[in-house]
PDB file of C-alpha atoms and ligand atoms in Angstrom:
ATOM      1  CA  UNK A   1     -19.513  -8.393  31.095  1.00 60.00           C
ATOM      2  CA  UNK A   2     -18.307  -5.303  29.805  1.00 92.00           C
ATOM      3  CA  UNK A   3     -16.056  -5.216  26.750  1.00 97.00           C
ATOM      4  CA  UNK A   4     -12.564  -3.428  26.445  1.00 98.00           C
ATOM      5  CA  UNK A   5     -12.614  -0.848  24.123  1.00 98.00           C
ATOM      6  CA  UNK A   6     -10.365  -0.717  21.675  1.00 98.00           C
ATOM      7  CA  UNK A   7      -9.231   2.898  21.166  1.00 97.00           C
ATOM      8  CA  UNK A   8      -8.734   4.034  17.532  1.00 97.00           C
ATOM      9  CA  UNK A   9      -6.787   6.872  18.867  1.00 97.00           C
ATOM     10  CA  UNK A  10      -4.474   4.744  21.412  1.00 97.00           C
ATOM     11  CA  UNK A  11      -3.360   2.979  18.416  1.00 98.00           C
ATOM     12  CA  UNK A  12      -3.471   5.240  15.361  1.00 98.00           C
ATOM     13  CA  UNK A  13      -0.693   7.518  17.635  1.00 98.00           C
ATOM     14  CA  UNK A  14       1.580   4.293  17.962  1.00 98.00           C
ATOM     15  CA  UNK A  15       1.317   3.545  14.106  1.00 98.00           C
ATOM     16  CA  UNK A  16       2.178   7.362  13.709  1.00 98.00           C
ATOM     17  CA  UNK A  17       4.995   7.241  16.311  1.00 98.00           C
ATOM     18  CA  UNK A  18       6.633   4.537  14.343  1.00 98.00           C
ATOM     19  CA  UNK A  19       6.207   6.042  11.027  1.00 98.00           C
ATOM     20  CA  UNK A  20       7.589   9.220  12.429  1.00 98.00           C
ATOM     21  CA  UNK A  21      10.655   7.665  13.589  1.00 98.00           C
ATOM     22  CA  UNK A  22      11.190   5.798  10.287  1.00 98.00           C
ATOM     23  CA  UNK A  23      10.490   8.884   8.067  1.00 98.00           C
ATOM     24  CA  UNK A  24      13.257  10.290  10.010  1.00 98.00           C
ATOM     25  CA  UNK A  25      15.645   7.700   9.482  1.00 98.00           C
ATOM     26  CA  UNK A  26      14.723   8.008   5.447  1.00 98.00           C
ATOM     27  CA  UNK A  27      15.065  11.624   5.612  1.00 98.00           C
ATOM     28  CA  UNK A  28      18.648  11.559   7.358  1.00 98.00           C
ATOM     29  CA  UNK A  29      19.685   9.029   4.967  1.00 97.00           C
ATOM     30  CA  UNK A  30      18.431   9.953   1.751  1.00 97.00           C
ATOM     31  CA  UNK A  31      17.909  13.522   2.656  1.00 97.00           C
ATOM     32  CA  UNK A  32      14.032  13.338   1.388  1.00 97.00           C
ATOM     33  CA  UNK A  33      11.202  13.369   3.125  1.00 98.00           C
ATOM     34  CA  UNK A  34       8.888  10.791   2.258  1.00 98.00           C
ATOM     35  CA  UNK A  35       6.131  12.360  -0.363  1.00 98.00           C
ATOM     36  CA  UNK A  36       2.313  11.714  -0.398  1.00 98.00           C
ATOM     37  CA  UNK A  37       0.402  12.976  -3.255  1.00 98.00           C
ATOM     38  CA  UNK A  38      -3.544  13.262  -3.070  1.00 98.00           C
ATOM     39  CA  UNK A  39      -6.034  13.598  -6.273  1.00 98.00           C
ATOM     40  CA  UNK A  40      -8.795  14.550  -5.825  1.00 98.00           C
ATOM     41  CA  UNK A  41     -11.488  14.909  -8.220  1.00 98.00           C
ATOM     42  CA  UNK A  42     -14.359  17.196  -8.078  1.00 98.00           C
ATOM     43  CA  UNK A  43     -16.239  18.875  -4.689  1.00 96.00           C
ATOM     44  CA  UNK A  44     -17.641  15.911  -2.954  1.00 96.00           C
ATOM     45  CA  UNK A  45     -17.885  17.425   0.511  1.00 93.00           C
ATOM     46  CA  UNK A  46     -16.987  13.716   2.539  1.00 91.00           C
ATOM     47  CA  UNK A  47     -14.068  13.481   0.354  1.00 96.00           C
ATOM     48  CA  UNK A  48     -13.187  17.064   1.134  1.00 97.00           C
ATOM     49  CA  UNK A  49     -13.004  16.002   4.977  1.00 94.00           C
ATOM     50  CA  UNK A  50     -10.969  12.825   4.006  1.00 95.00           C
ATOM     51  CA  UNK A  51      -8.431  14.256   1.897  1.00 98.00           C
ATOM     52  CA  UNK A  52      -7.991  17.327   4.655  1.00 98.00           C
ATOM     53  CA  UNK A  53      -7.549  14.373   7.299  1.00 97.00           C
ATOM     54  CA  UNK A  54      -4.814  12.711   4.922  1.00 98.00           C
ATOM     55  CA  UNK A  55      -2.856  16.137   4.553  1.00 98.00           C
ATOM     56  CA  UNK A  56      -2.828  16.848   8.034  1.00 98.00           C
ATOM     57  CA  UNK A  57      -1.766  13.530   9.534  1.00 98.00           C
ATOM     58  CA  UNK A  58       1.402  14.087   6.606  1.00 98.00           C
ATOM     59  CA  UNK A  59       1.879  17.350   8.469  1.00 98.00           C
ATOM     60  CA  UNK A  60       2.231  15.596  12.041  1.00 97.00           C
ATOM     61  CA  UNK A  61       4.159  12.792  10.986  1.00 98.00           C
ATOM     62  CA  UNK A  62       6.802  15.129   8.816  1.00 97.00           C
ATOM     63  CA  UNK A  63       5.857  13.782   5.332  1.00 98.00           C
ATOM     64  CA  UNK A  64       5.649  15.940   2.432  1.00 98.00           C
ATOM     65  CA  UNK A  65       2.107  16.359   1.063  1.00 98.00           C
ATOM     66  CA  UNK A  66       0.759  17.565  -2.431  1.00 98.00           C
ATOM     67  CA  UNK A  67      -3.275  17.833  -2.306  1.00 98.00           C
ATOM     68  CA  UNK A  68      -4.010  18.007  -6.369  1.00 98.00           C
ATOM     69  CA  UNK A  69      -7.539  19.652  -6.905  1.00 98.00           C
ATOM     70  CA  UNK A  70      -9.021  18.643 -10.171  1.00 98.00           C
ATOM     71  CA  UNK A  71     -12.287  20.350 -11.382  1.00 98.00           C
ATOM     72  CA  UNK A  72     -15.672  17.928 -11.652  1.00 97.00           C
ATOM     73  CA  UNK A  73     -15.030  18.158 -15.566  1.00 97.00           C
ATOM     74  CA  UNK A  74     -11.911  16.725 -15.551  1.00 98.00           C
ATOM     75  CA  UNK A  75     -11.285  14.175 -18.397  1.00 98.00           C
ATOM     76  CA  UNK A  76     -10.250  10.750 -18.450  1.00 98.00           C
ATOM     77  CA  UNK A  77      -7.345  11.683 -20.064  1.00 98.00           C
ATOM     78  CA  UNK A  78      -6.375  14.259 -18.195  1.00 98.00           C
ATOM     79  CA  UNK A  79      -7.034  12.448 -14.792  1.00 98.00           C
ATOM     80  CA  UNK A  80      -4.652   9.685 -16.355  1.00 98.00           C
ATOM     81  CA  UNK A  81      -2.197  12.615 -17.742  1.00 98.00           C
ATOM     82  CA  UNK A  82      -1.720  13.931 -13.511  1.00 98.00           C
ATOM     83  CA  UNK A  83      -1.379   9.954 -12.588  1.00 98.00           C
ATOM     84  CA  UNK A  84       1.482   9.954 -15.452  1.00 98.00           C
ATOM     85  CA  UNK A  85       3.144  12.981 -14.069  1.00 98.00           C
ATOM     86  CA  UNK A  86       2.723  12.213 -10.524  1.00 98.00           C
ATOM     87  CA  UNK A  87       4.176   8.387 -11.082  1.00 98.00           C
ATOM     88  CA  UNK A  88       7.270  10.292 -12.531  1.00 98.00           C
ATOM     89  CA  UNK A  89       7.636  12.733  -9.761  1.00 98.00           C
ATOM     90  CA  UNK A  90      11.166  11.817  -7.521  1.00 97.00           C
ATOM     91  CA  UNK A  91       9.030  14.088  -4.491  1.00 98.00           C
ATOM     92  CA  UNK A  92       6.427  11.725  -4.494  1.00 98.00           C
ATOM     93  CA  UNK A  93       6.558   8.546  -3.163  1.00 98.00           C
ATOM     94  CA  UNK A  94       2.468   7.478  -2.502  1.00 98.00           C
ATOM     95  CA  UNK A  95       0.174   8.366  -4.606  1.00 98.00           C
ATOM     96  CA  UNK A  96      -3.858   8.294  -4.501  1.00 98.00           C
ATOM     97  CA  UNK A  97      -6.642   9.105  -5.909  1.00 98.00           C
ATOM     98  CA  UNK A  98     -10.144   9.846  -3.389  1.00 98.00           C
ATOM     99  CA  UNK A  99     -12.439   7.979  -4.275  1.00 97.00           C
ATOM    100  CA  UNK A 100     -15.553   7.867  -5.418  1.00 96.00           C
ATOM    101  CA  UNK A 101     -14.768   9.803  -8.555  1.00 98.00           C
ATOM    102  CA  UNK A 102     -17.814  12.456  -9.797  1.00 97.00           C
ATOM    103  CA  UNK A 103     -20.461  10.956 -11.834  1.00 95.00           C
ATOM    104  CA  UNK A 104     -18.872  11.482 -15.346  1.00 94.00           C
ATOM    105  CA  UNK A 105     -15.384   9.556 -14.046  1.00 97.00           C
ATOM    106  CA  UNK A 106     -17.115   6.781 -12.311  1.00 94.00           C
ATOM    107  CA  UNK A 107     -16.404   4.328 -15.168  1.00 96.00           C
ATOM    108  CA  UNK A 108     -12.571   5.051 -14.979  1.00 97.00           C
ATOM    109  CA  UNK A 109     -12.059   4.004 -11.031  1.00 97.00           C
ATOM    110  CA  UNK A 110     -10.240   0.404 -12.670  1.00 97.00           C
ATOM    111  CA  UNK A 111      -8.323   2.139 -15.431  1.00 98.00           C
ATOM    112  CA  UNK A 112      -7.490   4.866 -12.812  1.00 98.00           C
ATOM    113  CA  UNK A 113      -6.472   2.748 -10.088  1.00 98.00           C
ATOM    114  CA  UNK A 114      -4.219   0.725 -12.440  1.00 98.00           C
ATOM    115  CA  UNK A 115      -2.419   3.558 -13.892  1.00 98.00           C
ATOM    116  CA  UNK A 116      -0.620   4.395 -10.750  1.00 98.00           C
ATOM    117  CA  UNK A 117       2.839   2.816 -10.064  1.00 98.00           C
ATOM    118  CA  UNK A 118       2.220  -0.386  -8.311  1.00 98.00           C
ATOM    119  CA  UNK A 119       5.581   1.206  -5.670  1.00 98.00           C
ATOM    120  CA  UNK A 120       3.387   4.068  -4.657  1.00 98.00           C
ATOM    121  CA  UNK A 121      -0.197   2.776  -4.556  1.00 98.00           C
ATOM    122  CA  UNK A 122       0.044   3.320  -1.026  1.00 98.00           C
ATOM    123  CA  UNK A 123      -3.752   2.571  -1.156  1.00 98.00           C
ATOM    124  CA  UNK A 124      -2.829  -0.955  -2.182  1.00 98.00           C
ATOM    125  CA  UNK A 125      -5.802  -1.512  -4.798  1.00 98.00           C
ATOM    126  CA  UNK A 126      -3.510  -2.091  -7.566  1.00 98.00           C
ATOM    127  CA  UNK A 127      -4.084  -5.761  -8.656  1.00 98.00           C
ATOM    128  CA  UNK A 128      -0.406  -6.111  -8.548  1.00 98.00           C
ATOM    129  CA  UNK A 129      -0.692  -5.222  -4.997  1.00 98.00           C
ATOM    130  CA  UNK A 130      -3.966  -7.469  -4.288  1.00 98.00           C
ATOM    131  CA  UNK A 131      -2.153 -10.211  -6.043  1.00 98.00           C
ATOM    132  CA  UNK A 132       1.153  -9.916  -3.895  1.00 98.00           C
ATOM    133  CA  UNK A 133      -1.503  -9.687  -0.761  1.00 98.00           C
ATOM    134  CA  UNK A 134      -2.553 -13.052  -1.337  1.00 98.00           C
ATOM    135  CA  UNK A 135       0.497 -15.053  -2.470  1.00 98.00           C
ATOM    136  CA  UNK A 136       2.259 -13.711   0.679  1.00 96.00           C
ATOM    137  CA  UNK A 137       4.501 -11.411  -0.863  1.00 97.00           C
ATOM    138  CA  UNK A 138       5.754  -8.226   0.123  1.00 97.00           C
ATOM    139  CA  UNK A 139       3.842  -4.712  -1.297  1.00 98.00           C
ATOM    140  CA  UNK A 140       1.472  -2.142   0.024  1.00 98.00           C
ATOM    141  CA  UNK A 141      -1.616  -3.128   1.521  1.00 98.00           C
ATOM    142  CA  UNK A 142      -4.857  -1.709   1.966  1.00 98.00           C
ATOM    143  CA  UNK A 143      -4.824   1.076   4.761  1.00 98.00           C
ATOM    144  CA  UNK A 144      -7.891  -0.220   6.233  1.00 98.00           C
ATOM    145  CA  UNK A 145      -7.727  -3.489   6.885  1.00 98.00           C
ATOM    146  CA  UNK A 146      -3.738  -3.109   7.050  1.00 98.00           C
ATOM    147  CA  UNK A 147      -4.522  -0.980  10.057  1.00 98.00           C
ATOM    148  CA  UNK A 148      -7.004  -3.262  12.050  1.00 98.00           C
ATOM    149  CA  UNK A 149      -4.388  -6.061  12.002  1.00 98.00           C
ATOM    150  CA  UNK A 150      -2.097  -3.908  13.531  1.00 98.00           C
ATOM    151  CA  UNK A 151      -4.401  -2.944  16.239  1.00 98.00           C
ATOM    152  CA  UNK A 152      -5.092  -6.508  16.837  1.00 98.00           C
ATOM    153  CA  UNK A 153      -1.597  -7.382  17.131  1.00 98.00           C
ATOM    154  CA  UNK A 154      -0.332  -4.291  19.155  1.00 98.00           C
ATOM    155  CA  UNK A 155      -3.681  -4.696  21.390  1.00 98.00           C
ATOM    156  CA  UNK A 156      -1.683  -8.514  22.041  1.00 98.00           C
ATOM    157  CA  UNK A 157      -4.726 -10.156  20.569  1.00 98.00           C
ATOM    158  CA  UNK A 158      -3.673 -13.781  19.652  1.00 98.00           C
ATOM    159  CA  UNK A 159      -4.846 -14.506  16.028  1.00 98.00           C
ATOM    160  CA  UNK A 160      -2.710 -17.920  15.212  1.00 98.00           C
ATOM    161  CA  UNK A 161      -5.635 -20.738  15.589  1.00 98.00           C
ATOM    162  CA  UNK A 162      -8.631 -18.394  16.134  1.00 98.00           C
ATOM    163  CA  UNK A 163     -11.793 -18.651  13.701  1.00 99.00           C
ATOM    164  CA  UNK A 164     -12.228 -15.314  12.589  1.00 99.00           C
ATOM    165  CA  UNK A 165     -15.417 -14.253  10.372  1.00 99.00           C
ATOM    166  CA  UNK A 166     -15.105 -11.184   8.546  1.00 99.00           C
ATOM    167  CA  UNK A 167     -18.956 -10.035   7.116  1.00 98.00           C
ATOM    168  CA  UNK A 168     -18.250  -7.881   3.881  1.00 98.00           C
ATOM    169  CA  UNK A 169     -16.727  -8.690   0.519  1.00 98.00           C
ATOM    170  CA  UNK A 170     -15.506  -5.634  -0.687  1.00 97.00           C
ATOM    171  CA  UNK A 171     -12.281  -5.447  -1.913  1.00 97.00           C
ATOM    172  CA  UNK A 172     -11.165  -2.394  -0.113  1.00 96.00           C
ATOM    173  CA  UNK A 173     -11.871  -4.027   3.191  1.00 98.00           C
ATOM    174  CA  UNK A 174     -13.541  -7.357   3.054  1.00 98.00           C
ATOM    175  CA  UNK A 175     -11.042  -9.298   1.373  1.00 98.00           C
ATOM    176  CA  UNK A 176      -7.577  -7.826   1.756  1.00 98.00           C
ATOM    177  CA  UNK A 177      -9.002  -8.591   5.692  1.00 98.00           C
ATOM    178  CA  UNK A 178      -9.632 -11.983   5.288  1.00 98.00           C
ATOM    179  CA  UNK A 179      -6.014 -12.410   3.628  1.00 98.00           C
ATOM    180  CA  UNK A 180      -4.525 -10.701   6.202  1.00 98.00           C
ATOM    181  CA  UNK A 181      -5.770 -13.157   9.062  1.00 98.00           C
ATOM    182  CA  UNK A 182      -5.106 -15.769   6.915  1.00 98.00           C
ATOM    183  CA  UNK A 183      -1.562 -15.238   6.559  1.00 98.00           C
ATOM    184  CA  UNK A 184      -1.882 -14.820  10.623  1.00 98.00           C
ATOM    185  CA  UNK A 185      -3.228 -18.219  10.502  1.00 98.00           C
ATOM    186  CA  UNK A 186      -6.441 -17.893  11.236  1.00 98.00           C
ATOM    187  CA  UNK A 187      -9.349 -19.608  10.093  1.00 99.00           C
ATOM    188  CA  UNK A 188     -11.486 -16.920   7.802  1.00 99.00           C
ATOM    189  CA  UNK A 189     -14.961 -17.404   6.774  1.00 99.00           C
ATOM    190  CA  UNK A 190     -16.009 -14.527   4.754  1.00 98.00           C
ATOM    191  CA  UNK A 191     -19.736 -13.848   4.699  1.00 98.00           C
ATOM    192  CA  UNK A 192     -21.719 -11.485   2.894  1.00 98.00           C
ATOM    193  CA  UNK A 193     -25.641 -10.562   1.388  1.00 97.00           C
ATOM    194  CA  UNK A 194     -26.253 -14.355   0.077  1.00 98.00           C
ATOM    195  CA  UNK A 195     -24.513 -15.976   3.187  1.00 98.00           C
ATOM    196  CA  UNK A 196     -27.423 -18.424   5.144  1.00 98.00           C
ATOM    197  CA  UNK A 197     -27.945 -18.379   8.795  1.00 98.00           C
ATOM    198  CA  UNK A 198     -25.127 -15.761   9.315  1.00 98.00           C
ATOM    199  CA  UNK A 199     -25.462 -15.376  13.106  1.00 98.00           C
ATOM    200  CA  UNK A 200     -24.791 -19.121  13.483  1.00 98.00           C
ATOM    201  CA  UNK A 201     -21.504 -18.210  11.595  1.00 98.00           C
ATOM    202  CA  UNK A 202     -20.476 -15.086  13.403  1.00 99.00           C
ATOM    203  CA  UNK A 203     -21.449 -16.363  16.587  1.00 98.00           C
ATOM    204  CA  UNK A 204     -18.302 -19.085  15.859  1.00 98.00           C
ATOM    205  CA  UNK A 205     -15.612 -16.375  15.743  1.00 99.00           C
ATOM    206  CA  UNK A 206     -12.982 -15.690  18.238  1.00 99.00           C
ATOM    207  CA  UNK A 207     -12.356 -12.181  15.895  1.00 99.00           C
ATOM    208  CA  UNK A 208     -15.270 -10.683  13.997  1.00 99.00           C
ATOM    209  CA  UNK A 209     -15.100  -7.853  11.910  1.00 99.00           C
ATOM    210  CA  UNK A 210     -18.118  -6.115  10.696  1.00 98.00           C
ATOM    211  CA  UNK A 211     -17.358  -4.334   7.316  1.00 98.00           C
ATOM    212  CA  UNK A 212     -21.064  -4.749   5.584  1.00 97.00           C
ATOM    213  CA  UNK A 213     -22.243  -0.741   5.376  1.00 97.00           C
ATOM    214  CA  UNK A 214     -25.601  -1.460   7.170  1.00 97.00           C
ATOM    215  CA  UNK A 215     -26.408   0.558  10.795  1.00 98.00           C
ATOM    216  CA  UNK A 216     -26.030  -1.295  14.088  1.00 98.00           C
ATOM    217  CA  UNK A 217     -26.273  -4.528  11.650  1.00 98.00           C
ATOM    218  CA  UNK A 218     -24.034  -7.193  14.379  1.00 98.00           C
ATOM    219  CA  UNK A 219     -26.535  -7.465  17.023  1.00 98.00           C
ATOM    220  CA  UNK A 220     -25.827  -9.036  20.933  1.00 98.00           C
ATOM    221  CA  UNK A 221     -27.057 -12.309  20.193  1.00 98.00           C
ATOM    222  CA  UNK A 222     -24.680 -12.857  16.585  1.00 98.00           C
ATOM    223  CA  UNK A 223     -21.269 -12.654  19.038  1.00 98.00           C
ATOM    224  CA  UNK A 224     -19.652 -15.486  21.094  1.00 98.00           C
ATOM    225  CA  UNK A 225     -19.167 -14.340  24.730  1.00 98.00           C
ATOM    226  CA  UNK A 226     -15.477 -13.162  25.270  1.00 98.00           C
ATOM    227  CA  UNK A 227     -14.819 -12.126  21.227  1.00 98.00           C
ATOM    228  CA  UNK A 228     -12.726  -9.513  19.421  1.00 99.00           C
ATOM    229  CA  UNK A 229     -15.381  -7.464  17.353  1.00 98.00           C
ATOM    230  CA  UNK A 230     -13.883  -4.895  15.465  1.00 98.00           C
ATOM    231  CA  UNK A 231     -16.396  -2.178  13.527  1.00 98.00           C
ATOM    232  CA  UNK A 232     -15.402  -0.860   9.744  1.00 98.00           C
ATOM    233  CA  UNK A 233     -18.524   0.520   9.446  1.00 96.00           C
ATOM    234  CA  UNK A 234     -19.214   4.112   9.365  1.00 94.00           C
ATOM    235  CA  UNK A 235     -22.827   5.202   8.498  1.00 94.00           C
ATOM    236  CA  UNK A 236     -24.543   8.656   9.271  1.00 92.00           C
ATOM    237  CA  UNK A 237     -27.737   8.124  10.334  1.00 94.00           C
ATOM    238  CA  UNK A 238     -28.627  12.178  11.489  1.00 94.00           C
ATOM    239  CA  UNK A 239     -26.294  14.980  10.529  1.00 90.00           C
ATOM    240  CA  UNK A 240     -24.482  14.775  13.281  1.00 90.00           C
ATOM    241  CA  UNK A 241     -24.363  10.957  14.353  1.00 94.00           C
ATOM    242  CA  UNK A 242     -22.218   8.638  12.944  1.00 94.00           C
ATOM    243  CA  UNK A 243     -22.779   4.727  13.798  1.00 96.00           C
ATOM    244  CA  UNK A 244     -21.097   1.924  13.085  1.00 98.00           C
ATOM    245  CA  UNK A 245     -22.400  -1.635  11.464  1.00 98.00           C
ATOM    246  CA  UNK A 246     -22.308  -3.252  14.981  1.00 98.00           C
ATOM    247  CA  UNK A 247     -24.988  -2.378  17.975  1.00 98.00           C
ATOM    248  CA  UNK A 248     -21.764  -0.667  20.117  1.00 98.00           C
ATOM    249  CA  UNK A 249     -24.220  -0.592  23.416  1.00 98.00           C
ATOM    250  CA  UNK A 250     -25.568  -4.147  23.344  1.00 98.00           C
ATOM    251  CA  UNK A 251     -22.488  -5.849  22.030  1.00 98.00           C
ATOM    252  CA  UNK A 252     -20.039  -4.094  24.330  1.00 98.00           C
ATOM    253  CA  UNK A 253     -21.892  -6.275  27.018  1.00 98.00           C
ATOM    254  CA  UNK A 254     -20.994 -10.090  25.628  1.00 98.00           C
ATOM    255  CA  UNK A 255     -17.639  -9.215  23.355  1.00 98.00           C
ATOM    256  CA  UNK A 256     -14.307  -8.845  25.275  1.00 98.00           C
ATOM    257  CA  UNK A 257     -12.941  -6.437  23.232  1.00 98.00           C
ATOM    258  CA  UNK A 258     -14.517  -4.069  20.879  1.00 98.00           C
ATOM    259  CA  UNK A 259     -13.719  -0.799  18.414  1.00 98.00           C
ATOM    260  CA  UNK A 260     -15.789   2.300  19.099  1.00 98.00           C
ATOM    261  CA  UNK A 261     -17.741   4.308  16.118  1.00 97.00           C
ATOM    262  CA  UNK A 262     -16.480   7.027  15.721  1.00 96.00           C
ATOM    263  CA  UNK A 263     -13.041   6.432  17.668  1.00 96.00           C
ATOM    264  CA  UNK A 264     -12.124   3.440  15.545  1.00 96.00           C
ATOM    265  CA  UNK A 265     -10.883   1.959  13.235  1.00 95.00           C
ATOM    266  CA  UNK A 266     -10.922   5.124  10.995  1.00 94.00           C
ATOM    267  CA  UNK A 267      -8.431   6.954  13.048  1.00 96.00           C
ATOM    268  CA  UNK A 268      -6.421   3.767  12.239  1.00 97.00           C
ATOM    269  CA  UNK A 269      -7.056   3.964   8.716  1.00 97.00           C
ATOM    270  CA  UNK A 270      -5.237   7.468   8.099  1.00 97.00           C
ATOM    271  CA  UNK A 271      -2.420   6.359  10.146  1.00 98.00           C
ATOM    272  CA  UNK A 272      -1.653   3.021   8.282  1.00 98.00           C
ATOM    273  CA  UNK A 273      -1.582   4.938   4.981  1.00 98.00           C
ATOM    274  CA  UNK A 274       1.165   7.175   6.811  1.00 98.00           C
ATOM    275  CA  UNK A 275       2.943   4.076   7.353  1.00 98.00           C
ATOM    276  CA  UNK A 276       2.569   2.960   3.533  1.00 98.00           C
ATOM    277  CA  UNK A 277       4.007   6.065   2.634  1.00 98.00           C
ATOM    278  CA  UNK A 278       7.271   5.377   4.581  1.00 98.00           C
ATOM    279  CA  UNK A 279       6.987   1.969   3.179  1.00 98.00           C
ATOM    280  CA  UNK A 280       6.643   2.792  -0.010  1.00 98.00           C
ATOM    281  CA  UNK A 281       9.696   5.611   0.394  1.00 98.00           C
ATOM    282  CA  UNK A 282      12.454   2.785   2.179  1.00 98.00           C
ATOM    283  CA  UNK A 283      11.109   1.071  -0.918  1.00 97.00           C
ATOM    284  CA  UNK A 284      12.073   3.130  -3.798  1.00 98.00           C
ATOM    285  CA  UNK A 285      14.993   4.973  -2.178  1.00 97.00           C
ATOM    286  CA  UNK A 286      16.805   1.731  -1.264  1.00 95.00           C
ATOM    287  CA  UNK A 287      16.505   0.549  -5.285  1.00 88.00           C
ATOM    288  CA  UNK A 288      17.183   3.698  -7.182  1.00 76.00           C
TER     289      UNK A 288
HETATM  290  N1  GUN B 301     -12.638   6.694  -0.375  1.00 96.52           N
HETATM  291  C1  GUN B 301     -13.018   6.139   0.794  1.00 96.52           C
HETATM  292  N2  GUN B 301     -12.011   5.419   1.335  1.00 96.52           N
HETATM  293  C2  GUN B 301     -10.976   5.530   0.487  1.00 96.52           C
HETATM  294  C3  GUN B 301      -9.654   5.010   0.495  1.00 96.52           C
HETATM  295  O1  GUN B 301      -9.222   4.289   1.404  1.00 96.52           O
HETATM  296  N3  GUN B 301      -8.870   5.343  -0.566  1.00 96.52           N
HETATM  297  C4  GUN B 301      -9.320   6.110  -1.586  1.00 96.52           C
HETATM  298  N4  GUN B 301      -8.493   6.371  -2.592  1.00 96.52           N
HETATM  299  N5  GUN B 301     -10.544   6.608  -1.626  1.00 96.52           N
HETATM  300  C5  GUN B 301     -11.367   6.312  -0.595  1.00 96.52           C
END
């Protein structure tokens, strides 16, 4: 059996499509564009690529987009003097800052995260926003994960009923995911480094997303025949060669449905934070 693959791109355009239409709607109403501002700290090259990514999709979808540059040195306090000024800024609607922060800030990613307004942490790693996550109420959520249940639901992939196992606990991916399906009703068993016997787990679910950080890690024989597997893992194993945590050659033969690396779920990743953006826009223009 050969799996369908689940294009990152296919979907990431009709998550964009949407938010283009609604950013329009804002803009004729409000006459604003919906604002995205990026911080980024220091030179790390990766973070370069991601930030570019973040400005660009901005550009296609008609949001404004500010791209701060801070210097490696930067302070604490001025890092949390920009989030201040940014927070207060009418233009600017979402607000984030790349992460990981350079070596001297690394000790600052929870102050810095909860310093930005919980209405434009269009990341959603505020715990206001985590907290609203998991009691079911409305707020921004998590691009990542945000943007591989809308895959799964736009794909027309039931979830209501279906065991899903989600392997990873962080809590940029791993556990906003499981909440997610959960308020799909699924049933979520979260595994992770300590978990016993895992391939008798994942071979139970229906969905199974791989979000553990470790090369071709879901192998053929730890997925039911017929499953949903979708990949958050992105790992570059040559210069040139990114793979994801699942064996995309071997699995692609039992699963029914599966997300290429690279192709994925990253695509969807930039386009869900888009969509926070508008969110986060409707949001604050409708209650000013
Ligand atoms: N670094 C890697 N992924 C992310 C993300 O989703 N948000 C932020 N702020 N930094 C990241």
């Amino acid at each position: 059996m050969s799996a369908k693959i689940l294009s990152g791109k296919v979907f990431a355009q009709q998550i964009k499509e949407a938010a283009v239409a609604k950013a329009k709607e804002i803009e004729a109403q409000y006459g604003v564009k919906p604002g995205l501002a990026v911080v980024l700290v220091g030179d790390d090259p990766a973070s370069q690529v991601y930030v570019r990514n973040k400005d660009k999709a901005c550009a296609q979808v008609g949001l404004h987009s500010e791209v701060v540059n801070l210097p490696a040195t930067t302070t604490r306090e001025e890092l949390l003097a920009t989030i201040d000024r940014l927070n207060a800024d009418p233009s600017i609607h979402g607000l984030l800052v790349q992460l990981p922060l350079p070596e001297g800030l690394r000790g600052c990613e929870k102050e810095v995260i909860n310093r930005i307004d919980p209405a434009k942490d269009v990341d959603g790693f505020h715990p206001i926003n985590v907290g609203r996550l998991v009691t079911g109420e409305p707020g921004l959520v998590s691009c990542t994960p945000a943007g591989c249940l809308r895959m799964l639901e736009l794909a027309g992939i039931p979830i209501d009923g279906k065991r899903a196992v989600v392997v990873g606990r962080s809590n940029i991916v791993g556990k906003p995911m499981a909440s997610l399906l959960m308020s799909r009703n699924a049933t979520v068993t979260v595994c992770h480094s300590h978990t016993r016997d895992l391939a008798a787990i994942t071979r139970e679910a229906d969905i199974l997303v791989a979000a553990i950080g470790k090369p071709k890690f879901i192998t053929a024989d730890m997925v039911k025949p017929g499953a949903t597997v979708i990949d958050v893992g992105i790992n570059r194993v040559a210069p040139h060669k990114l793979v994801g945590d699942v064996d995309f050659d071997a699995v692609s033969e039992v699963a029914g449905a599966i997300t290429p690396v690279p192709g994925g779920v990253g695509l969807l990743t930039v386009a869900m934070l888009m969509a926070n953006v508008v969110q986060a826009a409707e949001q604050q223009l409708a209650h000013k």
